[in-house]
Amino acid sequence: MHWSLELIISLLLLIGSSFALIGSIGLARLPDFFMRTHAPTKGTTLGVGSTLIASMIYFSVTNGRLSVQELMITIFVFITAPVGAHLMAKTALHLKTRPISKTRNSPLDKE
Amino acid sequence: MLNFALWLSILMFSASLGLCIYRMLIGPDIVDRILTLDTMSVNAMALIILLGIQLNSQLFFEAAMLIAMMGFIGTVSLCKFQLRGNIIE
């Protein structure tokens, strides 16, 4: 394999795993649920998408033909992540999960 | 270079799975655990993709696709159960 292709694949892998690690650190460290739901649904989705693009380039180069299954998984993850995040935020509002006390204009304060 | 990047990525995804398990254990509410389950399924899917690159085999994409779909369906059904009390009305 040519070294520039190897460099591109390695950079995509490292960018993807860094974003996934940052998303999980946010999931472990942020103070309340409505902040915690940001980190995995944005960071981890981008990280997995980048890893899948790296895998697509690797198998396209080693097999000599274009492989598109990874692109299908990427599109699926990119479509379903916002839907899941919206449902989880709706569930948290329904269950009256309290945000931290510095939050302004919370819908739970009006009741 | 590719081998080093591959092992470093596997290490970082495993560390993020460990952080997910930490949040799953201490999560104060049930929606935190649903969110963690979603994140864990996505991270496990990425680990399977990296294993496929390491073993140079394309047989793992079906497993990754299945894990992605099952994670999404699990998230949606748990959220619907928490919202409405039953899943299929």
PDB file of C-alpha atoms in Angstrom, chain A residues 2 4 9-11 16 36-37 39-40 46-48 52-53 55-56 72-73 81-82 94 99 107:
ATOM      1  CA  HIS A   2       1.243   3.478  -0.847  1.00  0.00           C
ATOM      2  CA  SER A   4       0.063   8.445   1.483  1.00  0.00           C
ATOM      3  CA  ILE A   9      -6.279   5.922   6.812  1.00  0.00           C
ATOM      4  CA  SER A  10      -4.239   6.356  10.000  1.00  0.00           C
ATOM      5  CA  LEU A  11      -5.280   9.992  10.356  1.00  0.00           C
ATOM      6  CA  GLY A  16     -12.388   9.053  14.812  1.00  0.00           C
ATOM      7  CA  ARG A  36     -24.644  14.680  28.949  1.00  0.00           C
ATOM      8  CA  THR A  37     -26.902  13.953  25.997  1.00  0.00           C
ATOM      9  CA  ALA A  39     -21.480  14.637  24.070  1.00  0.00           C
ATOM     10  CA  PRO A  40     -22.163  11.057  22.844  1.00  0.00           C
ATOM     11  CA  LEU A  46     -18.733  11.713  14.127  1.00  0.00           C
ATOM     12  CA  GLY A  47     -16.021   9.400  15.499  1.00  0.00           C
ATOM     13  CA  VAL A  48     -17.734   6.256  14.268  1.00  0.00           C
ATOM     14  CA  LEU A  52     -16.114   3.728   8.931  1.00  0.00           C
ATOM     15  CA  ILE A  53     -14.775   6.009   6.173  1.00  0.00           C
ATOM     16  CA  SER A  55     -12.401   1.203   6.825  1.00  0.00           C
ATOM     17  CA  MET A  56     -14.066   1.932   3.473  1.00  0.00           C
ATOM     18  CA  MET A  72     -24.535   2.223   4.332  1.00  0.00           C
ATOM     19  CA  ILE A  73     -23.727   1.788   8.045  1.00  0.00           C
ATOM     20  CA  ALA A  81     -28.492   9.225  16.193  1.00  0.00           C
ATOM     21  CA  PRO A  82     -30.598  12.452  16.190  1.00  0.00           C
ATOM     22  CA  HIS A  94     -41.567  13.450  30.619  1.00  0.00           C
ATOM     23  CA  PRO A  99     -31.309  20.069  35.307  1.00  0.00           C
ATOM     24  CA  PRO A 107     -39.971  24.287  31.518  1.00  0.00           C
TER      25      PRO A 107
END
